Amino acid sequence: MDERTSNKNMDSCIMDTQESSEDEGEEITYFEESSESEPEFECETWDDCCQILPRIEGIQTFTGRHLVPTCDNEQFVSVEKKIKLCFTLNPKLLTNDLQNIWKANLPTSTENLEVITDPFKICVVKDLLENAALLDRLRQELYSINFNLRSMDLYEFFQSKDLKHLLDSDCIKMLYDFLNTDLMNWVANVTGYNLTHISATCSLYSNTDYLLVHDDQRDDRRVAFILYLTDDSPWNIKDGGALQLLSKDKFGQPLEVVKDVLPSNNQFVFFPVASDSYHQVAEVTNLNKYRLSINGWFHTKVPPVFEIPTYKPQKNSLYSQDYLSPQLTDIDLETWIREDYLDRDTIQLIQKHIEQDSEICLKNYLRQEALNEILLDLQFQDLQWKKAYPVNRYSYEIADPLTVSYTLGRFLLLFQSVEMFKLLQSYTELDLDSKTARMKFELQRWTPESYALLTEYDWKAKNELDLIICFGCKNSSDVIGARTQYVVIEDEIQNALITIEPEENNMNIVYRDSARFTKYFSKQSRCQCFYMLICSYSE
């Protein structure tokens, strides 16, 4: 620092001065006035880079400290810009273009968004927020909250409380306010709907989590939305977690997946809730990925009116009213069933157990010779399978009884026989020897992505006796999901009263006064196929 610049730089330093006096010293301190244009620095290290000024009148020594630190003598300081703590829409979205595109009802793809019109209208916005970096802070706050495991017939994933109950967290509150004001107004402007309020939660899908086919119709929901909070690692179709859109058949029932929308950070998806807005979340199949999102609905004051598609159960299915009478046959029970389970003393023990617990599992029920023949004939090439439908109720395959082999046909006839009705009566003391006794059955084939939901079947119409036996998977641990559960349908949280494992050759007998469903069969199971015979008997 030379003399020509010393006076100029004195104003930018804090100076310790000492007058050349033998009697006393005096400290003179100078402070620079603050400036609103000055950047803020995080560094707390101050350096000693001012030189001593040799010739200043009245001052013997001069020691300087920079008011603005330079972080351990670094020549250049990189100033990190402060993030503005406010969620704001991407300015590119604040035009009338999207509104015009939406009204035109035409499929459109631009740099910022995509409007899909088939199988139903939906908008995918690629970069919703201008300050996407703030999502990192939001993500950290969400990781610290409590999630509840949501596990029902329709889904399995983790979910938070409604965001309105999590407003103690700064970033969550800012997001909730943004959703309830700026974003809701923007969506209302685009769609033309009069939106009044929101409901929103945070959902987290980890490995094997899923959400099956549904349409979101409920009360005053008008527009469904998803804001993705994934990390920087891109998702591909093999990872699962895609929002899948389904087409519909001529009756208005969901048919098949025709479009996949992969998760992407700062991506926003919204669509009107309609009678045909069938969608699902594909099972997450990557151990190292988490599908994190804020999702919910924009509501309206006047609930929309939806057309409910006509639904009729398939003929001769478990969900129909088509029953079979007991058949007089030449079936010999001893040919199929192990002698232990035909013994009088064993039958009494079975009866007492069912009387007490309303259910029992009889291990290795069929004779080994009979089991081997059944397993072989289930692979019979001429055996035809038809898909159970619609997929918002169940998804598995049913054997066509007219195409089964002779041995498999005899096996199915066993459960329709008068002899089996009598055996079950001795097991349960139900009046299955009466003229009104009936039964119905399905021989099912289960592969990954199969399931059977509760449906609107009238489970309370009559109490029935269910028989369930599986083939193809010796160890139930080889199957993820695919458990058959009995629940009280009125319960908001479905705690299983009885759970049946898909383990080979176990005869499960359940006196049912509750509802039955079978969980989704995970694609990550070691066992990739099994068969299940379900019979329902009534007095």
Coordinates of C-alpha atoms in Angstrom, one line a residue:
M1 CA 0.0 0.0 0.0
D2 CA 1.7 3.3 -1.0
E3 CA 1.1 6.9 0.1
R4 CA -1.1 7.8 -2.9
T5 CA -3.6 5.2 -1.9
S6 CA -3.3 5.2 1.9
N7 CA -5.9 7.9 2.5
K8 CA -8.4 6.2 0.1
N9 CA -8.0 2.9 1.9
M10 CA -8.2 4.2 5.4
D11 CA -12.0 4.4 5.1
S12 CA -12.2 0.7 4.4
C13 CA -10.2 -0.4 7.4
I14 CA -10.6 -0.7 11.1
M15 CA -7.4 1.1 12.4
D16 CA -5.6 0.9 15.7
T17 CA -3.5 4.1 16.1
Q18 CA -1.0 5.3 18.6
E19 CA 0.1 8.9 18.9
S20 CA 3.8 9.6 19.4
S21 CA 3.4 10.9 22.9
E22 CA 5.5 9.9 25.9
D23 CA 2.7 10.5 28.4
E24 CA -0.3 8.7 26.9
G25 CA -1.5 6.7 23.9
E26 CA -4.9 7.1 22.1
E27 CA -6.6 4.6 19.9
I28 CA -8.4 5.9 16.9
T29 CA -10.9 3.6 15.1
Y30 CA -12.5 4.1 11.8
F31 CA -15.6 2.2 10.6
E32 CA -16.8 1.9 7.0
E33 CA -20.5 2.7 6.6
S34 CA -22.7 -0.3 5.7
S35 CA -24.0 -0.7 2.2
E36 CA -27.1 -2.6 1.2
S37 CA -25.4 -3.6 -2.0
E38 CA -22.6 -5.4 -0.1
P39 CA -22.8 -9.2 -0.4
E40 CA -23.1 -11.3 2.7
F41 CA -20.3 -13.6 3.6
E42 CA -20.3 -16.8 5.6
C43 CA -16.5 -16.8 6.2
E44 CA -15.5 -15.9 9.8
T45 CA -11.7 -15.9 9.2
W46 CA -10.0 -12.5 9.2
D47 CA -6.5 -12.1 7.8
D48 CA -3.6 -9.7 8.4
C49 CA -2.8 -8.5 4.9
C50 CA -2.6 -4.7 5.5
Q51 CA 0.9 -3.3 5.5
I52 CA 2.4 -0.8 8.1
L53 CA 2.2 2.8 6.7
P54 CA 5.6 4.4 7.4
R55 CA 4.8 8.1 6.9
I56 CA 1.5 9.5 8.2
E57 CA 1.6 12.7 10.2
G58 CA 0.8 12.1 13.9
I59 CA 0.7 8.4 13.6
Q60 CA 3.7 6.3 14.6
T61 CA 2.2 2.8 13.8
F62 CA -0.7 1.6 11.8
T63 CA -2.2 -1.9 11.8
G64 CA -5.2 -2.7 9.5
R65 CA -7.9 -5.3 9.4
H66 CA -10.1 -5.7 6.3
L67 CA -13.8 -5.1 7.1
V68 CA -14.6 -7.6 4.4
P69 CA -12.8 -10.9 5.2
T70 CA -10.8 -12.7 2.5
C71 CA -10.9 -16.2 4.0
D72 CA -7.3 -17.2 4.8
N73 CA -5.6 -15.0 2.3
E74 CA -7.3 -16.5 -0.7
Q75 CA -6.8 -14.2 -3.7
F76 CA -10.3 -14.6 -4.9
V77 CA -13.5 -15.3 -2.9
S78 CA -16.4 -17.2 -4.4
V79 CA -19.6 -15.7 -2.9
E80 CA -22.4 -18.2 -2.7
K81 CA -25.7 -16.5 -3.5
K82 CA -28.4 -16.8 -0.8
I83 CA -31.4 -18.8 -1.8
K84 CA -34.6 -16.8 -1.6
L85 CA -36.9 -18.7 0.7
C86 CA -40.0 -18.6 -1.4
F87 CA -41.6 -21.1 -3.9
T88 CA -42.3 -19.4 -7.2
L89 CA -43.6 -20.6 -10.5
N90 CA -41.3 -20.9 -13.4
P91 CA -41.9 -17.6 -15.4
K92 CA -42.1 -19.6 -18.6
L93 CA -45.4 -21.0 -17.4
L94 CA -47.0 -17.6 -16.7
T95 CA -48.4 -17.1 -20.2
N96 CA -51.7 -17.9 -21.8
D97 CA -50.1 -20.6 -24.0
L98 CA -51.0 -23.5 -21.8
Q99 CA -54.5 -22.3 -21.2
N100 CA -55.0 -22.2 -25.0
I101 CA -53.5 -25.6 -25.4
W102 CA -55.7 -27.0 -22.7
K103 CA -58.8 -25.6 -24.2
A104 CA -57.9 -26.9 -27.6
N105 CA -57.9 -30.4 -26.2
L106 CA -55.1 -31.5 -28.5
P107 CA -52.0 -33.5 -27.6
T108 CA -49.1 -31.1 -27.4
S109 CA -45.4 -31.3 -26.4
T110 CA -43.2 -28.3 -25.8
E111 CA -39.9 -27.6 -24.1
N112 CA -41.6 -27.0 -20.7
L113 CA -44.6 -29.3 -20.8
E114 CA -46.6 -32.1 -22.4
V115 CA -50.4 -32.3 -22.6
I116 CA -51.7 -35.8 -23.1
T117 CA -55.3 -36.3 -24.2
D118 CA -55.5 -40.1 -24.5
P119 CA -56.5 -42.2 -22.5
F120 CA -57.6 -39.0 -20.6
K121 CA -56.5 -35.4 -20.3
I122 CA -53.4 -34.9 -18.2
C123 CA -50.6 -32.2 -18.1
V124 CA -46.9 -33.0 -17.3
V125 CA -44.9 -29.8 -16.4
K126 CA -41.2 -30.5 -16.6
D127 CA -39.8 -27.6 -14.4
L128 CA -42.6 -26.2 -12.2
L129 CA -40.5 -24.1 -9.8
E130 CA -38.2 -21.3 -10.7
N131 CA -36.0 -22.0 -7.6
A132 CA -35.7 -25.8 -7.7
A133 CA -32.8 -25.7 -5.3
L134 CA -35.2 -25.0 -2.5
L135 CA -36.6 -28.5 -3.1
D136 CA -33.4 -29.9 -1.6
R137 CA -34.2 -28.2 1.7
L138 CA -37.9 -29.3 1.5
R139 CA -36.7 -32.9 0.9
Q140 CA -34.5 -32.8 4.1
E141 CA -37.5 -31.6 6.1
L142 CA -39.7 -34.3 4.8
Y143 CA -37.1 -37.0 5.6
S144 CA -37.3 -35.9 9.3
I145 CA -41.1 -36.2 9.7
N146 CA -43.0 -39.4 10.6
F147 CA -44.4 -41.6 7.9
N148 CA -47.1 -44.2 8.3
L149 CA -47.1 -47.4 6.4
R150 CA -50.3 -47.6 4.4
S151 CA -51.1 -51.2 3.5
M152 CA -54.5 -52.2 2.2
D153 CA -55.8 -54.3 -0.7
L154 CA -55.2 -51.3 -3.1
Y155 CA -51.8 -50.2 -2.1
E156 CA -48.6 -50.4 0.0
F157 CA -46.4 -47.3 0.6
F158 CA -45.5 -44.7 3.2
Q159 CA -47.5 -41.6 3.7
S160 CA -47.3 -38.5 5.9
K161 CA -50.1 -36.6 7.6
D162 CA -51.9 -34.0 5.6
L163 CA -49.5 -31.1 5.1
K164 CA -51.8 -28.8 7.0
H165 CA -50.8 -30.6 10.2
L166 CA -47.1 -30.2 9.5
L167 CA -46.8 -26.4 9.3
D168 CA -44.3 -26.2 12.1
S169 CA -41.6 -27.0 9.5
D170 CA -40.7 -23.8 7.7
C171 CA -40.2 -25.2 4.2
I172 CA -43.3 -27.5 4.4
K173 CA -45.3 -24.4 5.4
M174 CA -44.0 -22.4 2.5
L175 CA -44.9 -25.2 0.1
Y176 CA -48.3 -25.6 1.6
D177 CA -49.0 -21.9 1.2
F178 CA -47.7 -22.0 -2.4
L179 CA -49.9 -25.0 -3.3
N180 CA -53.0 -23.3 -1.7
T181 CA -52.5 -19.9 -3.4
D182 CA -50.2 -19.4 -6.4
L183 CA -50.3 -23.0 -7.7
M184 CA -54.1 -23.5 -7.2
N185 CA -54.8 -20.2 -8.9
W186 CA -52.6 -21.1 -11.8
V187 CA -54.2 -24.6 -12.3
A188 CA -57.7 -23.0 -12.0
N189 CA -56.7 -20.5 -14.7
V190 CA -55.5 -23.2 -17.0
T191 CA -58.4 -25.6 -16.5
G192 CA -61.2 -23.1 -16.0
Y193 CA -62.4 -24.8 -12.8
N194 CA -63.4 -22.9 -9.7
L195 CA -61.0 -24.5 -7.2
T196 CA -61.5 -23.7 -3.5
H197 CA -58.9 -25.6 -1.4
I198 CA -56.4 -28.4 -1.3
S199 CA -55.6 -31.6 0.5
A200 CA -52.1 -32.8 0.2
T201 CA -49.7 -35.4 1.7
C202 CA -46.2 -36.6 1.1
S203 CA -45.9 -40.1 -0.2
L204 CA -42.8 -42.3 -0.2
Y205 CA -42.5 -45.5 -2.3
S206 CA -39.6 -47.8 -1.5
N207 CA -38.7 -51.1 -3.0
T208 CA -41.8 -53.3 -3.7
D209 CA -44.3 -50.5 -2.9
Y210 CA -47.2 -49.8 -5.3
L211 CA -50.6 -48.3 -5.9
L212 CA -53.1 -50.2 -8.0
V213 CA -55.8 -49.1 -10.5
H214 CA -58.2 -46.4 -9.3
D215 CA -59.9 -43.2 -10.6
D216 CA -59.7 -40.8 -7.6
Q217 CA -63.4 -40.2 -7.6
R218 CA -64.5 -39.1 -4.2
D219 CA -66.5 -36.2 -2.7
D220 CA -65.4 -32.8 -4.1
R221 CA -62.1 -33.7 -5.6
R222 CA -61.7 -31.9 -8.9
V223 CA -58.1 -32.0 -10.0
A224 CA -55.4 -34.5 -8.9
F225 CA -51.8 -33.5 -8.7
I226 CA -48.3 -34.8 -8.1
L227 CA -45.1 -32.8 -7.4
Y228 CA -42.1 -35.1 -7.7
L229 CA -39.2 -34.7 -5.2
T230 CA -36.7 -37.3 -6.6
D231 CA -33.0 -36.8 -6.4
D232 CA -30.8 -36.0 -9.4
S233 CA -30.5 -39.7 -10.5
P234 CA -32.8 -40.2 -13.5
W235 CA -35.5 -42.9 -13.3
N236 CA -36.1 -45.4 -16.1
I237 CA -38.9 -47.9 -16.7
K238 CA -36.9 -50.8 -15.1
D239 CA -36.9 -48.8 -11.8
G240 CA -40.7 -48.9 -11.6
G241 CA -42.5 -46.0 -9.8
A242 CA -44.1 -44.7 -13.0
L243 CA -47.5 -43.1 -13.1
Q244 CA -49.3 -45.4 -15.4
L245 CA -52.4 -44.4 -17.4
L246 CA -54.9 -47.0 -18.5
S247 CA -57.3 -47.2 -21.4
K248 CA -60.9 -48.3 -21.0
D249 CA -63.2 -50.8 -22.7
K250 CA -66.5 -50.2 -24.4
F251 CA -68.2 -50.4 -21.0
G252 CA -66.0 -47.7 -19.5
Q253 CA -64.0 -50.2 -17.4
P254 CA -60.2 -49.9 -17.2
L255 CA -58.4 -52.1 -19.7
E256 CA -54.6 -51.8 -19.9
V257 CA -51.6 -49.5 -19.4
V258 CA -51.0 -47.3 -22.4
K259 CA -48.8 -44.6 -21.1
D260 CA -46.0 -44.3 -18.5
V261 CA -44.9 -41.0 -16.8
L262 CA -41.6 -41.5 -15.1
P263 CA -40.7 -39.5 -11.9
S264 CA -38.4 -36.5 -12.3
N265 CA -37.4 -33.9 -9.8
N266 CA -39.4 -30.6 -10.0
Q267 CA -41.9 -32.3 -12.3
F268 CA -45.6 -31.5 -11.8
V269 CA -48.5 -33.6 -13.1
F270 CA -52.1 -32.7 -12.9
F271 CA -55.3 -34.0 -14.3
P272 CA -59.1 -33.6 -13.8
V273 CA -60.7 -36.3 -11.8
A274 CA -63.1 -38.0 -14.2
S275 CA -65.1 -41.3 -14.6
D276 CA -62.3 -42.6 -16.8
S277 CA -59.1 -41.2 -15.2
Y278 CA -57.8 -44.7 -14.4
H279 CA -54.2 -44.7 -13.2
Q280 CA -51.8 -46.5 -10.9
V281 CA -48.2 -46.3 -9.6
A282 CA -46.1 -49.2 -10.9
E283 CA -44.2 -51.2 -8.3
V284 CA -40.8 -49.7 -7.4
T285 CA -38.2 -52.3 -8.3
N286 CA -35.0 -50.6 -7.5
L287 CA -33.5 -51.1 -4.0
N288 CA -31.6 -47.8 -4.2
K289 CA -34.4 -45.5 -5.3
Y290 CA -37.2 -43.8 -3.4
R291 CA -40.2 -42.2 -5.1
L292 CA -40.8 -39.1 -3.0
S293 CA -43.7 -36.8 -4.0
I294 CA -46.2 -34.3 -2.7
N295 CA -49.6 -35.4 -4.0
G296 CA -53.2 -34.6 -3.4
W297 CA -56.2 -32.8 -4.9
F298 CA -57.6 -29.4 -5.6
H299 CA -61.2 -29.4 -4.5
T300 CA -64.2 -27.5 -5.6
K301 CA -67.2 -26.2 -3.8
V302 CA -69.8 -28.1 -5.8
P303 CA -68.9 -31.9 -6.0
P304 CA -68.7 -33.1 -9.6
V305 CA -71.2 -35.7 -10.9
F306 CA -69.6 -38.8 -12.4
E307 CA -71.0 -41.5 -14.6
I308 CA -70.4 -44.9 -12.9
P309 CA -69.5 -47.6 -15.5
T310 CA -71.8 -50.6 -15.4
Y311 CA -70.1 -53.6 -13.8
K312 CA -71.3 -57.2 -14.0
P313 CA -69.3 -60.0 -12.4
Q314 CA -68.0 -62.7 -14.8
K315 CA -70.3 -65.7 -15.1
N316 CA -69.4 -68.7 -12.9
S317 CA -66.9 -66.7 -11.0
L318 CA -66.4 -66.4 -7.2
Y319 CA -68.0 -62.9 -7.3
S320 CA -71.1 -64.1 -9.2
Q321 CA -74.3 -65.6 -7.8
D322 CA -73.8 -68.8 -9.9
Y323 CA -73.6 -71.7 -7.6
L324 CA -73.3 -75.5 -8.2
S325 CA -75.2 -78.2 -6.5
P326 CA -73.4 -81.3 -5.0
Q327 CA -72.6 -83.9 -7.6
L328 CA -73.1 -87.6 -7.3
T329 CA -69.8 -89.1 -8.5
D330 CA -67.7 -92.2 -8.1
I331 CA -64.9 -90.1 -6.4
D332 CA -63.0 -91.9 -3.7
L333 CA -61.7 -89.5 -1.1
E334 CA -58.9 -91.8 -0.1
T335 CA -57.5 -91.5 -3.6
W336 CA -56.8 -87.8 -3.1
I337 CA -56.7 -87.0 0.6
R338 CA -54.2 -88.3 3.1
E339 CA -55.7 -90.9 5.5
D340 CA -54.8 -88.7 8.5
Y341 CA -57.4 -86.2 7.5
L342 CA -60.1 -88.8 7.1
D343 CA -59.5 -90.4 10.5
R344 CA -62.5 -90.0 12.9
D345 CA -60.3 -88.8 15.8
T346 CA -58.5 -86.2 13.6
I347 CA -61.8 -85.0 12.2
Q348 CA -63.0 -84.3 15.8
L349 CA -59.9 -82.3 16.5
I350 CA -60.4 -80.3 13.3
Q351 CA -64.0 -79.6 14.2
K352 CA -63.0 -78.4 17.7
H353 CA -60.3 -76.1 16.2
I354 CA -62.7 -74.6 13.7
E355 CA -65.4 -74.1 16.3
Q356 CA -63.0 -72.1 18.4
D357 CA -61.0 -70.2 15.7
S358 CA -63.3 -70.3 12.6
E359 CA -60.3 -71.5 10.6
I360 CA -57.6 -74.1 10.3
C361 CA -54.6 -74.9 8.0
L362 CA -54.2 -78.6 7.2
K363 CA -50.6 -79.2 6.1
N364 CA -49.8 -81.6 3.2
Y365 CA -53.5 -82.3 2.7
L366 CA -53.3 -84.2 -0.6
R367 CA -51.6 -87.5 -1.1
Q368 CA -48.1 -87.2 -2.8
E369 CA -49.1 -89.3 -5.8
A370 CA -52.2 -87.1 -6.4
L371 CA -50.2 -83.9 -5.9
N372 CA -47.6 -84.9 -8.5
E373 CA -50.2 -85.5 -11.1
I374 CA -51.9 -82.2 -10.4
L375 CA -48.6 -80.3 -10.7
L376 CA -47.9 -82.0 -14.0
D377 CA -51.3 -81.4 -15.5
L378 CA -51.3 -77.7 -14.5
Q379 CA -48.6 -77.3 -17.1
F380 CA -50.7 -79.0 -19.7
Q381 CA -50.4 -76.9 -22.9
D382 CA -54.0 -77.3 -24.0
L383 CA -55.2 -75.9 -20.7
Q384 CA -56.6 -72.5 -21.5
W385 CA -56.7 -69.5 -19.1
K386 CA -58.8 -66.4 -19.3
K387 CA -58.1 -63.1 -17.6
A388 CA -60.2 -62.0 -14.7
Y389 CA -61.5 -58.4 -15.2
P390 CA -61.9 -55.5 -14.8
V391 CA -58.4 -54.6 -13.5
N392 CA -59.7 -52.1 -10.9
R393 CA -61.1 -55.1 -9.1
Y394 CA -58.9 -58.1 -9.8
S395 CA -56.1 -59.3 -12.1
Y396 CA -55.2 -63.0 -12.4
E397 CA -56.1 -65.9 -14.7
I398 CA -58.9 -68.4 -14.4
A399 CA -58.7 -71.9 -15.9
D400 CA -61.4 -72.8 -18.4
P401 CA -63.0 -76.0 -17.0
L402 CA -63.7 -77.3 -20.5
T403 CA -60.0 -77.5 -21.3
V404 CA -58.6 -79.3 -18.3
S405 CA -57.0 -82.7 -18.5
Y406 CA -58.8 -85.8 -17.2
T407 CA -56.9 -85.9 -13.9
L408 CA -57.3 -82.2 -13.3
G409 CA -61.0 -82.5 -14.1
R410 CA -61.4 -85.3 -11.6
F411 CA -59.6 -83.2 -9.0
L412 CA -62.0 -80.3 -9.5
L413 CA -65.0 -82.7 -9.4
L414 CA -63.7 -83.9 -6.0
F415 CA -64.7 -80.5 -4.5
Q416 CA -68.1 -80.6 -6.1
S417 CA -68.9 -84.1 -4.9
V418 CA -71.4 -85.2 -2.3
E419 CA -68.6 -86.9 -0.5
M420 CA -66.7 -83.7 -0.1
F421 CA -69.8 -81.8 1.1
K422 CA -70.2 -84.5 3.8
L423 CA -66.6 -84.4 4.8
L424 CA -66.7 -80.6 5.2
Q425 CA -69.9 -81.0 7.3
S426 CA -68.0 -83.3 9.7
Y427 CA -65.2 -80.8 9.8
T428 CA -67.4 -77.8 10.6
E429 CA -70.9 -79.0 11.7
L430 CA -72.4 -76.8 9.0
D431 CA -75.5 -78.1 7.3
L432 CA -73.8 -79.0 4.0
D433 CA -75.9 -82.1 3.5
S434 CA -79.1 -80.1 3.0
K435 CA -80.9 -79.6 -0.3
T436 CA -80.0 -76.0 -0.4
A437 CA -76.2 -76.5 0.0
R438 CA -74.2 -75.0 -2.9
M439 CA -70.7 -74.2 -3.9
K440 CA -68.7 -72.2 -6.5
F441 CA -65.0 -72.3 -7.3
E442 CA -62.2 -70.9 -9.4
L443 CA -58.9 -72.5 -10.3
Q444 CA -56.5 -69.5 -10.6
R445 CA -53.1 -68.9 -12.1
W446 CA -51.0 -66.2 -10.3
T447 CA -48.0 -64.5 -11.9
P448 CA -46.3 -61.2 -10.9
E449 CA -48.7 -58.2 -10.8
S450 CA -51.7 -60.4 -10.0
Y451 CA -54.1 -59.3 -7.3
A452 CA -57.7 -59.5 -6.1
L453 CA -59.3 -56.5 -4.4
L454 CA -62.2 -56.3 -2.1
T455 CA -64.6 -55.1 -4.8
E456 CA -68.3 -54.2 -4.2
Y457 CA -69.2 -57.9 -3.7
D458 CA -71.8 -58.2 -0.9
W459 CA -69.7 -60.1 1.7
K460 CA -72.4 -59.9 4.3
A461 CA -75.1 -61.5 2.1
K462 CA -74.3 -64.9 3.6
N463 CA -71.6 -66.6 5.6
E464 CA -69.7 -69.1 3.6
L465 CA -67.0 -71.7 4.1
D466 CA -63.9 -71.0 2.0
L467 CA -61.4 -73.7 1.0
I468 CA -58.1 -72.5 -0.4
I469 CA -55.2 -74.7 -1.5
C470 CA -52.1 -73.6 -3.5
F471 CA -49.7 -75.3 -5.9
G472 CA -46.4 -74.3 -7.4
C473 CA -44.5 -72.7 -4.5
K474 CA -43.2 -75.0 -1.8
N475 CA -41.9 -72.1 0.4
S476 CA -44.1 -69.1 1.1
S477 CA -40.9 -67.1 1.7
D478 CA -40.3 -67.3 -2.1
V479 CA -43.4 -65.1 -2.7
I480 CA -43.5 -61.4 -1.9
G481 CA -47.1 -60.3 -1.4
A482 CA -49.9 -62.6 -2.7
R483 CA -51.2 -63.3 0.8
T484 CA -55.0 -63.9 1.1
Q485 CA -56.4 -61.9 3.9
Y486 CA -59.8 -61.7 5.7
V487 CA -60.7 -58.3 7.0
V488 CA -63.7 -56.3 8.4
I489 CA -64.6 -54.2 5.4
E490 CA -65.9 -51.3 7.5
D491 CA -62.5 -50.8 9.2
E492 CA -60.6 -47.7 7.8
I493 CA -57.3 -49.5 8.6
Q494 CA -57.5 -53.1 7.4
N495 CA -56.0 -55.3 10.1
A496 CA -56.1 -58.9 8.8
L497 CA -58.2 -61.2 11.0
I498 CA -56.7 -64.2 9.1
T499 CA -53.8 -64.4 6.6
I500 CA -53.2 -67.3 4.3
E501 CA -49.8 -68.1 2.9
P502 CA -49.5 -69.3 -0.7
E503 CA -47.7 -72.5 0.4
E504 CA -48.1 -75.7 -1.6
N505 CA -50.5 -78.4 -0.6
N506 CA -51.9 -76.7 2.6
M507 CA -55.7 -76.9 2.8
N508 CA -56.9 -73.7 4.4
I509 CA -60.5 -73.9 5.7
V510 CA -62.1 -70.6 6.8
Y511 CA -65.6 -70.0 8.0
R512 CA -66.1 -66.5 6.5
D513 CA -68.2 -63.7 8.0
S514 CA -65.8 -61.0 6.7
A515 CA -64.4 -59.8 3.4
R516 CA -61.6 -61.5 1.5
F517 CA -58.8 -60.2 -0.8
T518 CA -55.4 -61.3 -2.1
K519 CA -52.5 -58.8 -2.0
Y520 CA -50.5 -57.8 -5.1
F521 CA -47.9 -60.4 -6.2
S522 CA -44.5 -58.7 -6.4
K523 CA -42.4 -58.9 -9.5
Q524 CA -39.4 -59.4 -7.3
S525 CA -40.5 -62.8 -5.9
R526 CA -38.3 -65.8 -6.4
C527 CA -41.4 -67.8 -7.2
Q528 CA -42.8 -66.4 -10.5
C529 CA -45.9 -68.5 -10.8
F530 CA -48.3 -70.5 -8.5
Y531 CA -51.8 -71.8 -8.7
M532 CA -54.7 -71.4 -6.3
L533 CA -58.0 -73.3 -6.0
I534 CA -60.6 -71.3 -4.1
C535 CA -64.0 -72.9 -3.3
S536 CA -66.9 -71.3 -1.4
Y537 CA -69.6 -73.4 0.2
S538 CA -72.9 -72.2 1.6
E539 CA -75.6 -74.1 3.6

